[in-house]
Coordinates of C-alpha atoms in Angstrom, one line a residue:
Chain A
M1 CA 82.8 112.3 117.2
I2 CA 84.5 109.9 115.1
Q3 CA 81.0 108.5 113.9
A4 CA 80.5 112.2 112.6
I5 CA 83.6 112.5 110.9
A6 CA 83.3 109.1 109.3
F7 CA 79.7 110.1 108.1
Y8 CA 80.8 113.6 106.5
F9 CA 83.7 111.5 105.0
F10 CA 81.5 109.1 103.4
A11 CA 78.8 111.3 102.5
T12 CA 81.0 113.9 100.9
I13 CA 82.3 111.2 98.6
V14 CA 79.1 109.6 97.7
V15 CA 77.7 113.1 96.6
G16 CA 81.0 114.2 95.0
A17 CA 81.3 110.8 93.2
A18 CA 77.6 111.0 92.2
V19 CA 78.3 114.6 90.9
M20 CA 81.3 113.4 89.0
T21 CA 79.5 110.5 87.3
I22 CA 77.6 112.8 85.3
M23 CA 79.9 115.3 84.6
A24 CA 82.8 113.1 83.7
K25 CA 83.4 113.3 79.7
N26 CA 84.6 109.7 79.7
P27 CA 81.9 107.0 80.0
V28 CA 84.5 104.5 81.6
H29 CA 85.2 107.2 84.3
S30 CA 81.8 107.8 85.0
V31 CA 81.1 104.3 85.7
L32 CA 84.2 104.2 88.2
W33 CA 82.8 107.3 89.8
L34 CA 79.5 105.3 90.0
I35 CA 81.2 102.4 91.7
M36 CA 83.0 105.2 93.9
A37 CA 79.6 106.3 95.1
F38 CA 78.0 102.8 95.4
F39 CA 81.1 101.7 97.7
N40 CA 80.8 104.7 99.8
A41 CA 77.1 104.4 100.1
A42 CA 77.9 101.1 101.8
G43 CA 80.0 102.7 104.0
L44 CA 77.2 104.9 105.1
M45 CA 75.0 101.6 105.4
V46 CA 77.5 100.5 107.8
L47 CA 77.7 103.5 110.1
V48 CA 73.5 103.2 110.5
G49 CA 74.4 99.6 111.7
A50 CA 72.9 97.8 108.4
E51 CA 76.1 95.9 107.9
F52 CA 74.1 93.1 106.0
I53 CA 72.7 95.7 103.5
A54 CA 76.1 97.2 102.9
M55 CA 77.7 93.9 101.9
L56 CA 75.1 93.0 99.6
L57 CA 75.3 96.5 98.2
V58 CA 78.9 95.8 97.5
I59 CA 78.3 92.2 96.3
V60 CA 75.6 92.9 94.2
Y61 CA 76.1 96.4 92.7
V62 CA 79.7 96.7 92.7
G63 CA 80.7 93.1 92.2
A64 CA 78.3 92.1 89.6
V65 CA 76.1 94.7 88.2
A66 CA 78.7 97.5 87.9
V67 CA 81.2 95.0 86.2
L68 CA 78.6 94.5 83.7
F69 CA 78.1 98.3 83.1
L70 CA 81.9 98.6 82.8
F71 CA 82.2 95.7 80.5
V72 CA 79.4 97.2 78.1
V73 CA 80.9 100.8 78.5
M74 CA 84.5 99.5 77.6
M75 CA 83.4 97.7 74.6
L76 CA 81.4 100.6 72.9
D77 CA 83.0 102.8 70.5
I78 CA 81.4 106.1 71.7
D79 CA 81.4 109.3 69.7
F80 CA 82.1 112.0 72.5
A81 CA 80.8 115.0 69.9
A82 CA 77.7 113.2 68.8
M83 CA 76.7 112.8 72.7
R84 CA 77.2 116.1 73.9
A85 CA 75.3 117.4 70.5
G86 CA 72.2 116.2 72.3
F87 CA 72.4 118.2 75.4
S88 CA 70.3 121.0 74.7
R89 CA 67.5 118.6 73.0
N90 CA 67.5 116.5 76.1
A91 CA 67.6 119.0 78.8
P92 CA 63.9 119.5 79.3
L93 CA 63.3 115.9 79.4
G94 CA 66.3 115.4 81.9
L95 CA 64.8 118.2 84.2
A96 CA 61.6 116.7 84.1
V97 CA 63.0 113.7 85.5
A98 CA 65.0 115.4 88.0
A99 CA 61.9 117.1 89.2
V100 CA 59.9 113.8 89.7
L101 CA 62.8 112.5 91.7
L102 CA 63.1 115.3 93.9
A103 CA 59.2 115.5 94.5
E104 CA 59.5 111.6 95.4
L105 CA 62.3 112.3 97.5
L106 CA 60.4 115.1 99.4
L107 CA 57.5 113.0 99.7
A108 CA 59.5 110.0 101.2
V109 CA 61.2 112.2 103.9
G110 CA 57.8 113.7 104.5
A111 CA 56.2 110.3 105.0
Y112 CA 59.2 109.0 106.9
N113 CA 59.3 112.0 109.4
A114 CA 55.4 111.7 110.0
G115 CA 56.1 108.3 111.5
G116 CA 53.8 105.2 111.3
I117 CA 56.6 102.9 110.2
T118 CA 55.9 99.7 112.4
L119 CA 59.4 98.2 112.2
G120 CA 61.8 100.9 113.7
S121 CA 61.6 104.5 114.7
P122 CA 62.6 107.2 112.1
D123 CA 66.3 107.2 113.8
G124 CA 66.5 103.5 113.1
S125 CA 67.2 102.6 116.8
A126 CA 64.4 99.7 117.1
M127 CA 66.3 97.4 115.5
Q128 CA 69.4 97.7 117.4
A129 CA 67.4 98.0 120.7
A130 CA 66.1 94.5 120.0
E131 CA 69.7 93.1 120.0
V132 CA 69.1 91.1 116.9
S133 CA 71.8 91.1 114.2
N134 CA 70.9 92.1 110.8
I135 CA 71.1 89.0 109.1
E136 CA 68.7 87.4 111.7
A137 CA 66.2 90.3 111.7
L138 CA 66.1 90.4 107.8
G139 CA 65.9 86.4 107.7
A140 CA 63.0 86.5 110.2
L141 CA 60.9 89.0 108.2
L142 CA 61.7 87.7 104.6
Y143 CA 61.1 84.1 105.4
G144 CA 58.3 84.8 108.1
R145 CA 56.0 87.7 107.5
Y146 CA 56.8 88.6 103.9
I147 CA 57.4 84.8 102.6
L148 CA 54.6 85.1 99.9
L149 CA 56.3 88.5 98.6
F150 CA 59.5 87.0 98.7
E151 CA 58.7 83.8 96.8
I152 CA 57.0 86.0 94.1
A153 CA 60.0 88.2 93.6
G154 CA 62.0 84.9 93.1
I155 CA 59.6 83.6 90.7
I156 CA 59.5 87.1 88.6
L157 CA 63.4 86.8 88.7
L158 CA 63.4 83.1 87.4
V159 CA 61.0 84.0 84.7
A160 CA 62.9 86.8 83.5
M161 CA 66.0 84.6 83.7
I162 CA 64.4 81.9 81.7
G163 CA 62.9 84.5 79.1
A164 CA 66.4 86.0 78.6
I165 CA 67.9 82.5 77.7
V166 CA 64.7 81.7 75.3
L167 CA 65.3 85.1 73.6
T168 CA 69.0 84.3 73.2
F169 CA 69.1 80.8 72.4
Q170 CA 69.9 79.7 69.1
P171 CA 69.8 76.0 68.3
P172 CA 72.9 74.6 66.6
K173 CA 72.3 75.0 62.7
P174 CA 72.7 71.7 61.1
G175 CA 76.0 71.6 59.2
A176 CA 77.7 74.2 61.5
R177 CA 80.8 73.9 63.1
A178 CA 80.8 70.4 65.1
R179 CA 80.1 70.8 68.8
Q180 CA 82.9 70.2 71.2
D181 CA 82.8 67.0 73.4
V182 CA 84.9 67.5 76.1
G183 CA 85.1 64.1 77.2
K184 CA 85.8 62.8 73.9
Q185 CA 88.8 65.4 73.6
T186 CA 90.1 64.3 76.9
R187 CA 89.8 60.4 76.3
R188 CA 91.9 61.1 72.8
R189 CA 95.5 59.3 73.0
P190 CA 98.5 59.7 70.8
E191 CA 97.6 56.1 69.3
D192 CA 94.2 57.5 68.0
A193 CA 95.7 60.3 66.0
T194 CA 99.0 59.3 65.0
V195 CA 100.6 56.3 63.2
M196 CA 104.4 55.6 63.0
K197 CA 105.7 54.9 59.4
N198 CA 108.9 54.0 58.2
P199 CA 108.8 54.7 54.5
E200 CA 111.5 53.9 52.1
I201 CA 113.8 56.6 50.7
G202 CA 111.9 58.2 47.9
Q203 CA 108.8 56.2 48.3
G204 CA 106.4 58.6 50.6
V205 CA 103.6 57.3 52.7
E206 CA 100.2 56.0 51.8
L207 CA 97.4 56.5 54.3
Chain B
M1 CA 95.3 97.2 123.0
T2 CA 92.4 99.6 123.3
A3 CA 92.9 99.5 127.1
F4 CA 96.6 100.3 126.9
F5 CA 95.9 103.3 124.8
Q6 CA 93.2 104.5 127.4
S7 CA 95.7 104.3 130.1
L8 CA 97.7 106.8 128.0
G9 CA 94.7 109.3 128.6
L10 CA 92.8 108.9 125.6
S11 CA 88.9 108.7 125.5
Y12 CA 87.7 105.3 124.5
E13 CA 86.4 106.0 121.1
W14 CA 89.9 107.6 120.2
A15 CA 92.0 104.8 122.1
W16 CA 90.0 102.2 120.3
T17 CA 90.7 104.0 116.8
V18 CA 94.4 104.4 117.6
A19 CA 94.3 100.5 118.6
T20 CA 92.7 99.4 115.4
V21 CA 94.7 101.5 113.1
A22 CA 98.0 100.1 115.1
A23 CA 96.7 96.4 114.4
I24 CA 95.8 97.2 110.7
V25 CA 99.3 98.4 110.4
I26 CA 100.6 95.2 112.3
V27 CA 98.7 92.6 110.2
S28 CA 99.5 94.4 106.9
L29 CA 103.3 94.2 107.7
L30 CA 102.9 90.8 108.8
V31 CA 101.0 89.9 105.6
M32 CA 103.3 91.6 103.3
F33 CA 106.3 89.8 105.0
S34 CA 104.6 86.4 104.8
V35 CA 103.9 87.4 100.8
A36 CA 107.7 87.6 100.7
M37 CA 108.5 84.5 102.2
V38 CA 105.8 82.6 100.2
I39 CA 107.2 84.0 96.8
Y40 CA 110.5 82.4 98.2
V41 CA 108.9 79.2 98.9
D42 CA 106.8 79.4 95.8
R43 CA 110.0 79.4 93.7
K44 CA 111.9 76.9 95.9
V45 CA 109.1 74.2 95.4
L46 CA 108.9 75.0 91.8
G47 CA 112.6 74.6 91.4
A48 CA 112.6 71.3 93.3
I49 CA 109.9 69.8 91.1
M50 CA 111.7 71.0 88.0
L51 CA 115.0 69.6 89.5
R52 CA 116.7 73.1 89.7
R53 CA 117.8 74.8 92.8
G54 CA 115.4 77.7 92.9
P55 CA 116.8 81.1 94.6
N56 CA 119.9 80.3 96.3
V57 CA 122.2 83.2 96.4
V58 CA 120.8 86.1 98.3
G59 CA 121.2 85.5 102.0
P60 CA 121.4 82.0 103.7
F61 CA 119.5 79.3 101.3
G62 CA 118.4 82.4 99.2
L63 CA 115.9 83.5 101.8
L64 CA 116.5 87.2 101.2
Q65 CA 115.9 86.9 97.6
S66 CA 112.3 88.5 97.5
F67 CA 113.5 91.2 99.4
A68 CA 116.5 91.8 96.9
D69 CA 113.7 91.9 94.1
G70 CA 111.6 94.1 95.9
L71 CA 114.4 96.6 96.3
K72 CA 115.5 96.2 92.9
V73 CA 112.0 96.8 91.7
F74 CA 111.5 99.9 94.2
L75 CA 114.6 101.6 92.3
Q76 CA 113.5 101.1 89.0
E77 CA 111.6 103.7 86.7
T78 CA 107.9 103.8 86.5
I79 CA 107.0 103.9 82.9
I80 CA 103.7 104.9 81.8
P81 CA 102.6 104.5 78.3
T82 CA 102.0 107.7 76.4
A83 CA 98.4 106.1 75.4
A84 CA 97.6 105.0 78.4
N85 CA 94.7 106.4 80.6
K86 CA 97.2 107.9 83.3
G87 CA 95.2 108.2 86.5
I88 CA 93.2 104.7 86.0
F89 CA 96.4 103.2 85.0
L90 CA 98.1 104.1 88.3
L91 CA 94.9 103.5 90.4
A92 CA 94.6 99.8 89.0
P93 CA 97.6 98.4 90.9
I94 CA 96.6 100.3 94.1
I95 CA 93.2 99.0 94.1
T96 CA 94.4 95.4 93.7
F97 CA 96.9 95.8 96.3
T98 CA 94.5 97.7 98.8
V99 CA 91.8 95.1 98.2
A100 CA 94.1 92.1 98.9
L101 CA 95.1 93.6 102.0
A102 CA 91.6 94.6 103.1
A103 CA 90.2 91.3 103.2
W104 CA 92.3 90.3 106.2
A105 CA 90.6 92.6 108.6
V106 CA 88.2 89.6 109.4
I107 CA 90.6 86.6 109.3
P108 CA 90.9 85.2 112.7
F109 CA 94.2 84.2 113.5
W110 CA 93.5 82.7 116.7
D111 CA 90.9 82.6 119.1
G112 CA 89.9 86.3 119.5
G113 CA 93.0 87.4 117.5
V114 CA 91.1 89.3 114.7
I115 CA 91.1 93.1 113.6
A116 CA 87.1 93.2 112.9
D117 CA 84.9 90.4 114.5
I118 CA 82.0 91.5 112.5
N119 CA 78.8 89.4 112.1
V120 CA 79.0 89.2 108.6
G121 CA 82.7 88.5 108.2
L122 CA 82.2 85.9 105.3
L123 CA 79.8 88.2 103.2
Y124 CA 82.7 90.9 103.8
I125 CA 85.2 88.4 102.3
L126 CA 82.9 87.9 99.5
A127 CA 82.2 91.7 98.9
I128 CA 85.9 92.5 98.9
S129 CA 87.0 89.8 96.7
S130 CA 84.5 91.0 94.3
M131 CA 85.9 94.3 94.3
G132 CA 89.3 92.7 93.2
V133 CA 88.3 92.2 89.5
Y134 CA 88.2 96.2 89.1
G135 CA 92.0 96.2 89.6
V136 CA 92.5 93.9 86.6
V137 CA 89.6 95.3 84.5
M138 CA 90.8 98.9 84.7
S139 CA 94.8 98.0 84.1
G140 CA 93.6 96.2 81.2
W141 CA 91.6 99.3 79.7
A142 CA 93.6 102.0 81.1
S143 CA 96.9 100.3 79.5
N144 CA 95.2 101.1 75.8
S145 CA 97.0 98.0 74.6
K146 CA 95.7 94.7 73.0
Y147 CA 97.2 91.8 75.1
P148 CA 96.1 93.6 78.5
F149 CA 92.7 94.2 77.4
F150 CA 92.1 90.6 76.5
S151 CA 93.6 89.5 79.7
A152 CA 91.3 91.9 81.5
M153 CA 88.1 90.3 79.6
R154 CA 89.3 87.0 80.4
A155 CA 90.0 87.8 84.1
S156 CA 86.6 89.4 84.8
A157 CA 84.9 86.7 83.1
Q158 CA 86.6 84.0 85.0
M159 CA 86.3 85.9 88.2
I160 CA 82.4 86.3 88.1
S161 CA 81.7 83.0 87.0
Y162 CA 83.9 81.2 89.9
E163 CA 82.5 83.7 92.5
V164 CA 79.0 82.5 91.9
S165 CA 80.1 78.6 92.9
I166 CA 82.1 80.1 95.8
G167 CA 79.1 81.9 97.2
F168 CA 77.0 78.7 97.3
V169 CA 80.1 76.7 98.9
L170 CA 80.1 79.4 101.5
V171 CA 76.1 78.9 102.0
C172 CA 77.1 75.2 102.6
V173 CA 79.3 76.0 105.3
V174 CA 77.1 78.8 107.0
L175 CA 74.1 76.3 107.0
F176 CA 76.5 74.1 109.1
A177 CA 77.7 76.6 111.2
G178 CA 74.5 78.7 111.8
T179 CA 76.6 82.1 111.4
F180 CA 78.5 84.3 109.0
N181 CA 81.1 85.3 111.8
L182 CA 84.5 83.5 110.9
S183 CA 85.3 83.0 114.6
G184 CA 81.8 81.4 114.9
I185 CA 82.5 79.3 112.0
V186 CA 85.7 77.8 113.5
N187 CA 84.3 77.4 116.7
A188 CA 81.5 75.2 115.2
Q189 CA 83.9 72.9 113.9
Q190 CA 85.3 72.0 117.2
G191 CA 85.0 68.0 117.5
F192 CA 82.5 68.2 114.4
G193 CA 83.8 64.9 112.9
F194 CA 82.8 61.8 115.3
G195 CA 83.5 64.3 118.4
L196 CA 87.1 64.0 117.4
I197 CA 88.3 66.0 114.4
N198 CA 88.2 69.6 114.4
A199 CA 87.1 70.0 110.5
Y200 CA 84.1 70.7 108.4
A201 CA 85.9 68.7 105.4
V202 CA 85.4 65.3 107.1
H203 CA 81.5 65.3 106.7
P204 CA 80.4 63.7 103.2
L205 CA 78.5 66.7 102.4
L206 CA 81.0 69.2 102.8
F207 CA 84.0 67.2 101.6
P208 CA 83.1 67.7 98.0
M209 CA 82.3 71.4 98.5
W210 CA 85.7 71.7 99.8
V211 CA 87.2 70.3 96.6
V212 CA 84.8 72.7 94.7
F213 CA 86.1 75.6 96.9
F214 CA 89.8 74.7 96.5
I215 CA 89.4 74.5 92.9
S216 CA 87.5 77.8 92.5
A217 CA 90.2 79.4 94.9
L218 CA 92.7 78.4 92.1
A219 CA 90.6 80.0 89.3
E220 CA 89.6 83.1 91.6
T221 CA 93.2 83.8 92.1
A222 CA 94.2 83.0 88.3
R223 CA 96.6 80.6 89.8
A224 CA 97.6 77.6 87.6
P225 CA 96.1 75.8 86.1
F226 CA 93.6 78.7 85.5
D227 CA 96.3 81.3 84.8
L228 CA 94.6 82.3 81.6
T229 CA 94.9 85.9 82.4
E230 CA 98.4 85.8 82.2
A231 CA 99.1 82.9 79.9
E232 CA 102.7 83.8 78.4
S233 CA 102.3 81.8 75.5
E234 CA 99.2 83.8 74.3
L235 CA 98.9 87.2 76.1
V236 CA 102.6 88.2 77.1
A237 CA 102.2 89.1 80.8
G238 CA 98.4 89.8 80.5
Y239 CA 96.9 92.7 82.2
Q240 CA 100.5 93.6 83.5
T241 CA 102.2 93.7 80.4
E242 CA 102.4 97.5 80.5
Y243 CA 103.3 97.9 84.0
S244 CA 106.6 98.4 85.5
S245 CA 108.7 99.0 88.9
M246 CA 106.4 99.5 91.9
S247 CA 103.0 99.4 89.8
F248 CA 103.8 96.0 88.6
A249 CA 105.0 95.0 92.3
L250 CA 101.9 95.9 93.7
F251 CA 100.1 93.8 91.5
W252 CA 102.2 90.7 92.3
L253 CA 102.2 91.5 96.3
G254 CA 98.4 91.8 95.7
E255 CA 98.0 88.5 93.9
Y256 CA 100.2 86.6 96.5
A257 CA 98.1 88.3 99.3
N258 CA 94.7 87.0 97.7
I259 CA 96.4 83.5 97.3
L260 CA 97.2 83.4 100.9
L261 CA 94.0 84.7 101.8
M262 CA 92.4 81.8 99.8
C263 CA 94.6 79.5 101.7
S264 CA 93.6 80.9 105.0
L265 CA 89.8 80.5 104.0
N266 CA 90.1 76.9 103.1
T267 CA 91.6 76.6 106.6
L268 CA 89.1 78.5 108.5
L269 CA 86.0 77.2 106.6
F270 CA 86.9 73.7 106.3
W271 CA 89.9 72.6 108.3
G272 CA 89.2 74.0 111.7
G273 CA 91.3 77.4 111.4
W274 CA 93.2 77.7 114.5
L275 CA 91.9 74.6 116.4
P276 CA 94.3 71.6 116.6
P277 CA 93.4 68.9 113.9
I278 CA 92.2 66.5 116.6
D279 CA 90.2 67.3 119.6
W280 CA 92.5 66.2 122.1
A281 CA 93.7 68.3 125.2
P282 CA 97.3 68.1 125.0
L283 CA 97.2 69.5 121.3
Y284 CA 95.7 72.7 122.5
L285 CA 98.9 73.7 124.6
V286 CA 99.8 74.5 121.0
P287 CA 99.0 78.2 120.5
G288 CA 96.1 78.5 118.1
I289 CA 98.1 80.7 115.5
I290 CA 100.8 78.0 115.1
W291 CA 98.2 75.7 113.9
F292 CA 96.6 78.4 111.7
L293 CA 99.8 79.1 110.1
L294 CA 100.8 75.6 109.7
K295 CA 97.4 74.5 107.8
T296 CA 97.7 77.8 105.7
F297 CA 101.0 76.9 104.6
A298 CA 100.0 73.5 103.9
F299 CA 97.3 74.7 101.4
F300 CA 99.8 77.3 100.0
L301 CA 102.4 74.0 99.2
M302 CA 99.2 72.4 97.6
F303 CA 99.0 75.7 95.3
S304 CA 102.6 75.3 94.2
W305 CA 102.5 71.8 93.9
I306 CA 99.4 72.3 91.7
W307 CA 101.2 75.1 89.6
A308 CA 104.4 72.8 89.0
T309 CA 102.3 69.7 87.7
V310 CA 99.0 70.7 86.1
P311 CA 99.0 72.1 82.6
R312 CA 97.1 75.2 82.0
Y313 CA 93.2 74.9 81.1
R314 CA 91.7 76.0 77.8
Y315 CA 89.4 78.9 77.9
D316 CA 86.3 77.3 77.1
Q317 CA 87.2 74.1 79.5
L318 CA 87.3 76.8 82.1
M319 CA 84.1 78.3 81.4
R320 CA 82.5 74.8 81.3
L321 CA 83.9 73.7 84.6
G322 CA 82.8 77.0 86.5
W323 CA 79.1 76.9 84.9
K324 CA 78.1 73.6 83.7
V325 CA 80.0 71.4 86.6
F326 CA 80.4 73.7 89.6
L327 CA 77.6 75.8 89.8
P328 CA 74.7 73.0 89.5
M329 CA 77.0 70.7 91.8
S330 CA 77.1 73.2 94.4
L331 CA 73.6 74.4 94.0
L332 CA 72.4 70.7 94.2
F333 CA 74.6 70.5 97.4
V334 CA 72.8 73.6 99.1
A335 CA 69.6 72.0 98.5
V336 CA 70.9 68.7 99.9
T337 CA 72.6 70.0 102.7
S338 CA 69.8 71.9 104.1
G339 CA 67.5 69.3 103.6
Y340 CA 69.8 67.1 105.5
L341 CA 70.1 69.7 108.3
M342 CA 66.6 70.1 108.5
A343 CA 66.0 66.4 108.7
T344 CA 68.4 65.7 111.6
G345 CA 67.0 68.6 113.6
H346 CA 70.2 70.7 113.2
F347 CA 68.4 74.0 112.9
D348 CA 66.4 73.6 115.9
K349 CA 69.7 73.1 117.9
V350 CA 71.1 76.3 116.3
S351 CA 67.9 78.4 116.6
T352 CA 67.7 78.0 120.4
A353 CA 71.3 78.3 121.4
D354 CA 72.5 80.9 118.9
M355 CA 69.3 83.0 117.7
P356 CA 68.4 85.5 120.4
A357 CA 64.5 85.6 121.1
P358 CA 63.5 88.9 119.6
A359 CA 63.9 87.5 116.3
T360 CA 60.6 86.0 116.5
E361 CA 59.3 88.7 118.1
I362 CA 59.6 91.1 115.2
V363 CA 57.8 88.6 112.9
E364 CA 54.8 88.3 115.3
A365 CA 55.1 92.1 116.3
N366 CA 51.4 93.1 115.7
P367 CA 50.4 96.8 115.1
A368 CA 47.7 96.4 117.6
Q369 CA 49.8 95.3 120.4
P370 CA 52.7 98.0 120.9
T371 CA 55.9 95.8 122.1
A372 CA 58.8 97.1 124.0
V373 CA 60.9 97.1 120.7
R374 CA 58.0 99.4 119.0
G375 CA 57.7 101.4 122.3
Q376 CA 60.8 103.3 121.8
S377 CA 59.9 104.9 118.6

């Protein structure tokens, strides 16, 4: 009973927020609705007993990815009229993408219902029947059976990260502003920079 | 509490729901009360260090000052700037406040004294505290004003930077404890130091991590010396500049609730939570919550002490500390800690004691041999 209420509560908000994400006129509002959808999707994950995935969803998507989205969108100077002008021109493309997504979704549901998934029944009860917490089950799989795939994924991410750094790194130009040396700055004392002088009246100071 | 509501004739699931809601209300009220008292303590400590008296007019020793302030703020008019984005402007303080309270759901006050004793307690804390940045960013953007926007940019960069090293510090603790459950982490600390001291922080590998965590906690809560988000000399009052009355108060309450949360996390993760400092039988006669509150309060005193004594960091120094000092250091310690634990055979102990056998069964589950697990599908 309560589970059903909670499920429909989260599900309604996810769908509603997703719709609002594409309907909202202000892009910042769109991102905020998207965050709302992420957060409630995490609620759905908790309901099916995948609390680890739920927490990761919040930490990674809500806590990191969406913050970057929000950053970018807030910084942009967007012309709303120009954005809406392209609606009819881009509509066929959008519909095509939507059709592909729908087909994939149907395919996935069909494949799922057909069975043949080794780790867990379609209703997802197998994991709980094994009395293993999410983290342990995932850890055993990732670091056991799928260790090679896991490490390959890690290396791909590392390559992407190094690539991004290489692409954006600019060596300091000679003659540009001097680089700061924090150690040097904090070692600096008043004696290094100031001198006490007591000049005669009308004489001034020579340095 | 569930049993009490069941005795009133409710079915188990409704009794559980009512009991949990009651627990949430009680904990929230207590946290709010502590926040009020802690604001008073903060001002008193600051006053004492600055050779002032601090609040001393309202009630005995000025104890009721925070409540008087609360009442005053409650009666003020809420002003919304014309150019503000109204919905988001009002939503931002509510998010800050709610998120600050929500994190308390997994904090164990004594053995078993926790609203939701979930497996992923620590991850929940990370997730919720990563939500905290939205209150700040939204308020900065929705205010439609220069200083709040600058402040929001600073705050989000700062929070994200320090969350990374906090995450790695937590990994070190989790490696030692073998669980993400906060009660489990506290219980693992019993007699940890030479069989005598109930604290993780005495370990040479964990003590530096505690220092990193403590400083990162200061940065995460935008507390001095990292209070760049509301640096008065540069940004008026930071992201709160355009706020008034209750919407302003919600920011303050949320901020202090977060500070208390960080203090209690210091206690739980490194200093033995509700356990007495020394593993000696007579000390266990004192209720666990007393130890927990004492330790948390001690950390809060350290927070105020630091506020009064340390000058504010420059923004580039803040970023340098986060990314160039703490991040490599905590990464190194994760590697060293796991290597050390591997070499000393810590994981063998954990895996036999805590990890149920089916974990390995799933790995070895062979499609050719249907096991009991797969038999249910």
